[in-house]
Short mmCIF file of C-alpha atoms in Angstrom, two decimals:
data_model
loop_
_atom_site.label_atom_id
_atom_site.label_comp_id
_atom_site.label_asym_id
_atom_site.label_seq_id
_atom_site.Cartn_x
_atom_site.Cartn_y
_atom_site.Cartn_z
CA MET A 887 144.20 -26.70 193.46
CA LEU A 888 143.64 -23.12 191.71
CA VAL A 889 145.15 -23.11 188.30
CA TYR A 890 145.83 -19.27 186.52
CA HIS A 891 146.35 -19.54 182.89
CA ASN A 892 145.31 -17.18 180.06
CA ASN A 893 144.10 -14.61 182.32
CA GLU A 894 141.59 -17.11 183.98
CA VAL A 895 141.59 -19.24 187.11
CA MET A 896 140.19 -22.62 187.19
CA ARG A 897 140.10 -25.45 190.27
CA ILE A 898 141.28 -28.48 188.95
CA ASP A 899 142.84 -31.90 190.75
CA ASN A 900 146.30 -31.60 192.18
CA ARG A 901 149.00 -32.28 189.18
CA ALA A 902 152.05 -30.50 188.48
CA PRO A 903 152.31 -27.38 186.98
CA GLN A 904 152.09 -27.18 183.07
CA GLU A 905 153.75 -24.50 180.80
CA GLY A 906 152.48 -21.26 181.48
CA GLU A 907 150.27 -22.05 184.47
CA MET A 908 150.64 -20.78 187.71
CA VAL A 909 149.36 -23.11 191.02
CA PHE A 910 148.30 -22.43 194.38
CA LEU A 911 147.77 -25.32 196.28
CA THR A 912 146.19 -25.63 199.52
CA LEU A 913 147.10 -28.78 202.08
CA LEU A 914 144.93 -29.16 204.82
CA ASN A 915 146.53 -31.32 207.58
CA PRO A 916 148.06 -33.81 205.53
CA ASN A 917 150.48 -36.58 206.97
CA GLU A 918 153.98 -37.30 206.05
CA GLN A 919 152.94 -39.21 202.77
CA ASP A 920 150.82 -36.87 201.76
CA ILE A 921 153.47 -34.06 201.88
CA ARG A 922 156.29 -36.40 200.53
CA HIS A 923 154.05 -37.00 197.59
CA THR A 924 152.57 -33.73 196.87
CA VAL A 925 156.29 -31.45 197.48
CA SER A 926 158.31 -34.09 196.41
CA GLU A 927 157.11 -36.28 193.47
CA LEU A 928 154.55 -33.90 191.80
CA PHE A 929 156.40 -30.43 192.30
CA GLN A 930 159.86 -32.16 191.99
CA CYS A 931 161.27 -30.08 195.21
CA PRO A 932 164.17 -31.40 196.76
CA THR A 933 164.46 -33.18 200.03
CA GLN A 934 165.62 -30.32 202.04
CA ILE A 935 162.35 -28.71 201.34
CA VAL A 936 160.29 -31.93 202.19
CA ASP A 937 162.14 -32.32 205.42
CA ASP A 938 161.71 -28.31 206.12
CA CYS A 939 157.91 -29.04 205.83
CA LEU A 940 157.81 -31.91 208.01
CA GLN A 941 159.54 -29.68 211.02
CA GLU A 942 156.76 -28.25 213.62
CA GLY A 943 157.43 -25.38 215.90
CA VAL A 944 159.82 -23.63 213.32
CA ARG A 945 160.42 -19.73 213.96
CA PRO A 946 159.63 -18.01 210.57
CA ARG A 947 162.76 -17.72 207.94
CA LEU A 948 163.14 -18.12 204.60
CA HIS A 949 165.08 -21.00 203.43
CA THR A 950 166.17 -21.41 199.54
CA HIS A 951 167.19 -24.89 197.78
CA HIS A 952 167.81 -24.77 194.18
CA ASP A 953 165.38 -21.93 193.43
CA ILE A 954 163.12 -23.45 195.74
CA ALA A 955 161.84 -21.30 198.75
CA TYR A 956 159.99 -22.32 201.95
CA PHE A 957 159.44 -20.28 204.92
CA PRO A 958 156.91 -20.90 207.85
CA PHE A 959 154.32 -18.10 208.52
CA PHE A 960 151.17 -18.23 210.80
CA PHE A 961 147.72 -17.16 210.71
CA LEU A 962 145.65 -16.11 213.81
CA ARG A 963 142.57 -17.87 215.14
CA ASP A 964 139.61 -16.16 216.71
CA ASP A 965 141.09 -17.30 220.33
CA TRP A 966 144.32 -15.27 219.57
CA GLN A 967 146.20 -18.47 218.98
CA LEU A 968 148.58 -18.61 216.02
CA VAL A 969 148.66 -21.69 213.60
CA GLU A 970 151.65 -22.42 211.58
CA ILE A 971 151.48 -22.39 207.57
CA SER A 972 154.58 -24.48 206.02
CA VAL A 973 154.72 -22.03 202.36
CA VAL A 974 156.84 -23.40 199.56
CA MET A 975 157.37 -21.13 196.83
CA GLY A 976 158.79 -22.01 193.02
CA SER A 977 158.80 -20.46 189.72
CA GLN A 978 155.21 -21.79 188.97
CA PHE A 979 153.67 -22.69 192.20
CA ILE A 980 152.82 -21.93 195.52
CA ILE A 981 151.93 -24.51 198.07
CA ALA A 982 150.41 -23.81 201.39
CA ILE A 983 150.38 -26.56 204.21
CA LEU A 984 147.74 -25.82 207.01
CA LYS A 985 147.92 -27.99 210.21
CA GLU A 986 144.00 -26.86 210.69
CA PRO A 987 141.42 -25.01 208.42
CA MET A 988 142.15 -21.46 207.53
CA PRO A 989 138.87 -19.29 208.06
CA PHE A 990 139.16 -16.93 205.80
CA LEU A 991 141.10 -18.87 202.71
CA GLY A 992 137.75 -18.54 200.93
CA GLU A 993 138.55 -14.67 200.92
CA LEU A 994 141.57 -15.32 199.10
CA GLU A 995 139.97 -17.60 196.46
CA GLU A 996 137.10 -14.97 195.88
CA GLU A 997 140.08 -12.54 195.20
CA PHE A 998 141.59 -14.33 192.70
CA ASP A 999 138.55 -15.13 191.03
CA LYS A 1000 137.33 -11.83 190.92
CA SER A 1001 141.03 -10.60 189.76
CA PRO A 1002 142.97 -13.28 188.20
CA GLU A 1003 145.68 -11.15 187.12
CA LYS A 1004 146.14 -11.31 191.07
CA MET A 1005 147.69 -14.80 190.77
CA HIS A 1006 149.62 -14.18 187.44
CA SER A 1007 153.18 -14.64 189.13
CA PRO A 1008 154.19 -16.08 192.36
CA GLY A 1009 155.42 -13.51 193.76
CA ARG A 1010 152.22 -11.28 193.95
CA ALA A 1011 150.32 -14.45 194.70
CA VAL A 1012 152.12 -15.22 197.83
CA TYR A 1013 151.72 -11.31 198.62
CA GLU A 1014 148.06 -11.38 198.39
CA PHE A 1015 148.01 -14.94 200.74
CA LEU A 1016 150.54 -13.06 203.28
CA ASP A 1017 148.66 -9.85 202.90
CA LEU A 1018 145.31 -11.65 204.24
CA CYS A 1019 147.11 -13.30 207.05
CA VAL A 1020 148.79 -10.07 208.06
CA HIS A 1021 145.15 -7.88 207.69
CA HIS A 1022 143.49 -10.30 209.99
CA TYR A 1023 146.18 -9.63 212.54
CA LEU A 1024 144.24 -6.14 213.34
CA ASP A 1025 141.75 -8.21 214.71
CA LEU A 1026 144.37 -9.06 217.29
CA VAL A 1027 145.16 -5.71 217.96
CA ASP A 1028 141.48 -4.16 217.83
CA ASN A 1029 140.85 -6.88 220.92
CA ILE A 1030 143.84 -6.09 222.67
CA GLU A 1031 143.26 -2.81 222.44
CA GLU A 1032 139.61 -2.80 223.38
CA THR A 1033 140.68 -5.16 226.53
CA VAL A 1034 143.44 -2.75 227.72
CA ASP A 1035 141.01 -0.14 227.96
CA THR A 1036 138.68 -2.47 230.02
CA LEU A 1037 141.23 -3.40 232.54
CA GLU A 1038 142.17 0.53 232.86
CA SER A 1039 138.44 1.02 233.55
CA GLN A 1040 137.99 -1.70 235.91
CA ILE A 1041 141.27 -0.56 238.00
CA TYR A 1042 140.02 2.82 238.19
CA ASP A 1043 136.53 1.70 239.43
CA ASN A 1044 137.91 -0.96 241.81
CA PRO A 1045 141.40 -0.78 242.44
CA GLU A 1046 141.06 -3.98 244.58
CA SER A 1047 139.78 -5.90 241.45
CA SER A 1048 141.78 -9.27 240.73
CA VAL A 1049 143.59 -8.45 237.19
CA ALA A 1050 147.10 -9.20 237.38
CA SER A 1051 146.70 -12.78 236.65
CA THR A 1052 144.95 -11.25 233.34
CA ILE A 1053 147.44 -8.81 232.63
CA PHE A 1054 150.31 -11.28 232.79
CA SER A 1055 148.55 -13.72 230.73
CA LEU A 1056 147.79 -11.21 228.15
CA LYS A 1057 151.37 -10.35 228.16
CA ARG A 1058 153.16 -13.69 227.77
CA THR A 1059 150.24 -14.13 224.74
CA LEU A 1060 152.14 -10.75 223.39
CA HIS A 1061 155.75 -11.88 224.14
CA HIS A 1062 154.64 -14.65 222.11
CA VAL A 1063 152.87 -13.07 218.83
CA ARG A 1064 155.39 -10.25 219.05
CA ARG A 1065 158.30 -12.84 218.65
CA VAL A 1066 156.38 -14.72 215.82
CA PHE A 1067 155.37 -11.19 213.77
CA SER A 1068 158.96 -10.18 214.24
CA ASP A 1069 160.61 -13.08 212.49
CA GLU A 1070 157.66 -12.80 209.78
CA ARG A 1071 158.93 -9.20 209.28
CA SER A 1072 162.31 -10.59 208.42
CA VAL A 1073 160.69 -12.97 206.32
CA VAL A 1074 158.97 -10.58 204.49
CA GLU A 1075 162.27 -8.13 203.92
CA SER A 1076 163.72 -11.36 202.62
CA LEU A 1077 161.57 -11.89 199.98
CA MET A 1078 161.95 -8.17 199.01
CA HIS A 1079 165.93 -8.84 198.30
CA MET A 1080 166.23 -11.91 197.60
CA GLY A 1081 165.74 -11.40 193.93
CA PHE A 1082 164.16 -14.71 192.94
CA SER A 1083 163.30 -15.28 189.37
CA TYR A 1084 159.57 -15.70 189.37
CA SER A 1085 159.30 -12.47 191.85
CA LYS A 1086 159.72 -9.60 189.34
CA PRO A 1087 161.45 -6.51 191.08
CA GLU A 1088 158.06 -4.41 190.53
CA GLU A 1089 156.43 -6.44 193.20
CA ASN A 1090 158.48 -5.50 196.07
CA VAL A 1091 156.15 -2.37 196.34
CA TYR A 1092 153.74 -4.76 197.36
CA PHE A 1093 156.03 -6.73 199.32
CA MET A 1094 157.21 -3.26 201.32
CA ASP A 1095 153.31 -2.30 202.17
CA LEU A 1096 153.22 -5.79 203.75
CA TYR A 1097 156.33 -4.79 205.84
CA ASP A 1098 155.00 -1.55 206.94
CA HIS A 1099 151.59 -3.52 207.83
CA ILE A 1100 153.97 -6.04 209.86
CA ASN A 1101 156.18 -3.13 211.46
CA HIS A 1102 153.08 -0.90 212.43
CA ILE A 1103 151.52 -4.02 214.01
CA VAL A 1104 154.80 -4.78 215.97
CA ASP A 1105 155.09 -1.08 217.27
CA ASP A 1106 151.56 -1.72 218.12
CA VAL A 1107 152.35 -4.60 220.11
CA ASP A 1108 155.11 -3.17 222.03
CA SER A 1109 152.84 0.18 222.81
CA PHE A 1110 150.26 -2.39 224.44
CA ARG A 1111 152.95 -4.43 226.73
CA GLU A 1112 154.04 -1.27 227.79
CA ALA A 1113 150.55 -0.33 228.74
CA LEU A 1114 150.18 -3.59 230.41
CA SER A 1115 153.06 -2.71 232.72
CA GLY A 1116 151.77 0.63 233.21
CA LEU A 1117 148.13 -0.87 234.40
CA LEU A 1118 150.09 -2.94 237.21
CA ASP A 1119 151.85 0.79 237.84
CA LEU A 1120 148.73 2.35 238.36
CA GLN A 1121 146.69 -0.19 239.89
CA MET A 1122 149.50 0.15 242.76
CA ALA A 1123 149.60 3.45 242.43
CA ILE A 1124 145.94 3.78 242.94
CA LYS A 1125 146.37 1.37 246.16
CA SER A 1126 149.03 3.16 247.85
CA ASP A 1127 147.33 6.35 247.05
CA ARG A 1128 144.10 5.19 248.87
CA MET A 1129 146.28 3.17 251.63
CA ASN A 1130 147.77 7.17 252.49
CA SER A 1131 144.31 8.35 252.80
CA ILE A 1132 143.33 6.07 254.94
CA MET A 1133 146.11 6.26 256.97
CA LYS A 1134 145.90 9.80 257.11
CA THR A 1135 142.33 9.56 258.52
CA LEU A 1136 143.26 6.84 260.72
CA THR A 1137 146.31 9.56 261.89
CA ILE A 1138 144.15 12.83 262.42
CA VAL A 1139 141.69 10.61 264.49
CA SER A 1140 144.26 9.34 266.70
CA THR A 1141 145.85 12.97 267.24
CA LEU A 1142 142.67 14.23 267.92
CA PHE A 1143 142.10 11.63 270.84
CA MET A 1144 145.54 12.12 271.96
CA PRO A 1145 144.48 15.10 274.06
CA LEU A 1146 141.49 13.68 275.13
CA SER A 1147 143.47 10.88 276.27
CA PHE A 1148 145.97 12.89 278.25
CA ILE A 1149 143.09 15.28 279.92
CA VAL A 1150 140.98 12.13 281.05
CA GLY A 1151 143.87 10.04 282.08
CA LEU A 1152 145.10 13.21 284.10
CA TYR A 1153 141.71 13.64 285.97
CA GLY A 1154 141.39 9.72 286.32
CA THR A 1155 144.45 9.76 288.57
CA ASN A 1156 144.23 8.18 291.92
CA PHE A 1157 145.48 11.49 293.46
CA LYS A 1158 142.85 14.45 294.57
CA VAL A 1159 143.12 17.23 292.16
CA PRO A 1160 141.69 20.88 292.99
CA GLU A 1161 139.21 20.62 290.55
CA TYR A 1162 137.51 17.84 292.35
CA SER A 1163 135.90 20.41 294.88
CA TRP A 1164 134.97 23.04 291.93
CA HIS A 1165 131.55 23.70 291.38
CA TYR A 1166 132.47 24.08 287.69
CA GLY A 1167 135.10 21.37 287.38
CA TYR A 1168 132.51 19.00 285.17
CA LEU A 1169 132.40 22.05 282.82
CA TRP A 1170 136.16 23.13 282.91
CA LEU A 1171 136.67 19.18 282.01
CA TRP A 1172 134.27 19.71 278.74
CA GLY A 1173 135.46 22.66 278.12
CA TRP A 1174 139.23 21.53 277.87
CA ILE A 1175 138.17 18.85 275.95
CA LEU A 1176 136.38 20.90 273.21
CA ALA A 1177 138.83 23.31 273.11
CA SER A 1178 141.69 20.84 272.95
CA VAL A 1179 139.78 19.41 269.79
CA LEU A 1180 138.79 22.67 268.27
CA VAL A 1181 142.59 24.00 268.11
CA LEU A 1182 143.66 20.69 266.84
CA PHE A 1183 141.01 20.95 263.85
CA ILE A 1184 142.29 24.53 263.45
CA ILE A 1185 145.69 23.53 262.65
CA PHE A 1186 144.98 20.76 260.64
CA LYS A 1187 142.79 22.89 258.72
CA ARG A 1188 145.53 25.56 258.26
CA ARG A 1189 147.52 22.80 257.09
CA LYS A 1190 145.53 21.84 254.83
CA TRP A 1191 145.23 17.99 256.07
CA LEU A 1192 141.63 18.21 256.18
#
C-alpha cells in the first residue's frame, strides 16, 4: 500500500495507518476473508461497510457509517466493459477493492510519487483516483464517435448494409454506461456536499471539476444515442428514396409502353382494319408508335419526371 507521511510517499506492507499518515490501499480480487481482515480488522470499519464491500452489481451510491464512506465506482476496460470498484474512505485511508487489474493504476502511483501533496488528504487522494477513472471514459467517447462516423459513411455508401444489429448492440452498451455514469455523477455530487471531516471545503473545487467532466460525458453519451437512432432513420430514408426512384423509373417505363401495347393490340385484332390494305400501313404503325413515345417523353420532361 502507499503511505503519505511528511510530504513523502512510501510503499509498505498492509497495516493500519499511524498518526499523521494517509494510506491508499488497493486489494486485487480479494476473497471474503481478505476483505473482512483488511476492512474490518486492520482499518476498524463497521460491519455495514464490510457487508457493502461484499456485495456485487450495486449501482453507485454513497453510503456512510460512523464517518466511514463507501461507494461503488467503475473503470473502463479496452473492450468498453465497466469493471466495478468498491471504494472505502476514512479519515486516514482510502481502500480500493478491484475485481480485476486496473491497467492505468500505475499512472496514479506515478502521480503520487511525483506530487506527494496530492495524497495529503483523503479528499484529494480520492479525487485523483476517480479523476483517473473518468479521464479514461473519454476513450469510450472517442471510440463511439469514430464508430458512429464509420456507420454513417457505411450507410451512405451502401444503404443495404446490415448495420442494425451493430447499432442496437451499441445502443444497449450506451444505455448501460449512461446509467452508471449518471449514478457516479450523483456520488461525486454527494462528496461535494456531505462535508466529511476528512474532506476539506477547499477540495470541493476538484470534485466540481470532476462533476463537470462526468456531466459532459453523460451529455455526449446522450447525443450518441440520438445519433444512432438517427442513423437507423437515415438508412430507412435512403432506402425509401432509392425505392421511390426505382418505382418512378419502372412506372415511367410501364407508362411508355402503355400506348404501344394499345396500338399493337389494336392492329393485332382478328377484325380487318382499313390500314391493312394501305401501302404505307406499316410505316403508319411505326410512326404512330414513335409519336406516342415522343409525346409522353416531352410531357414527362416538362413536368420534370425525368
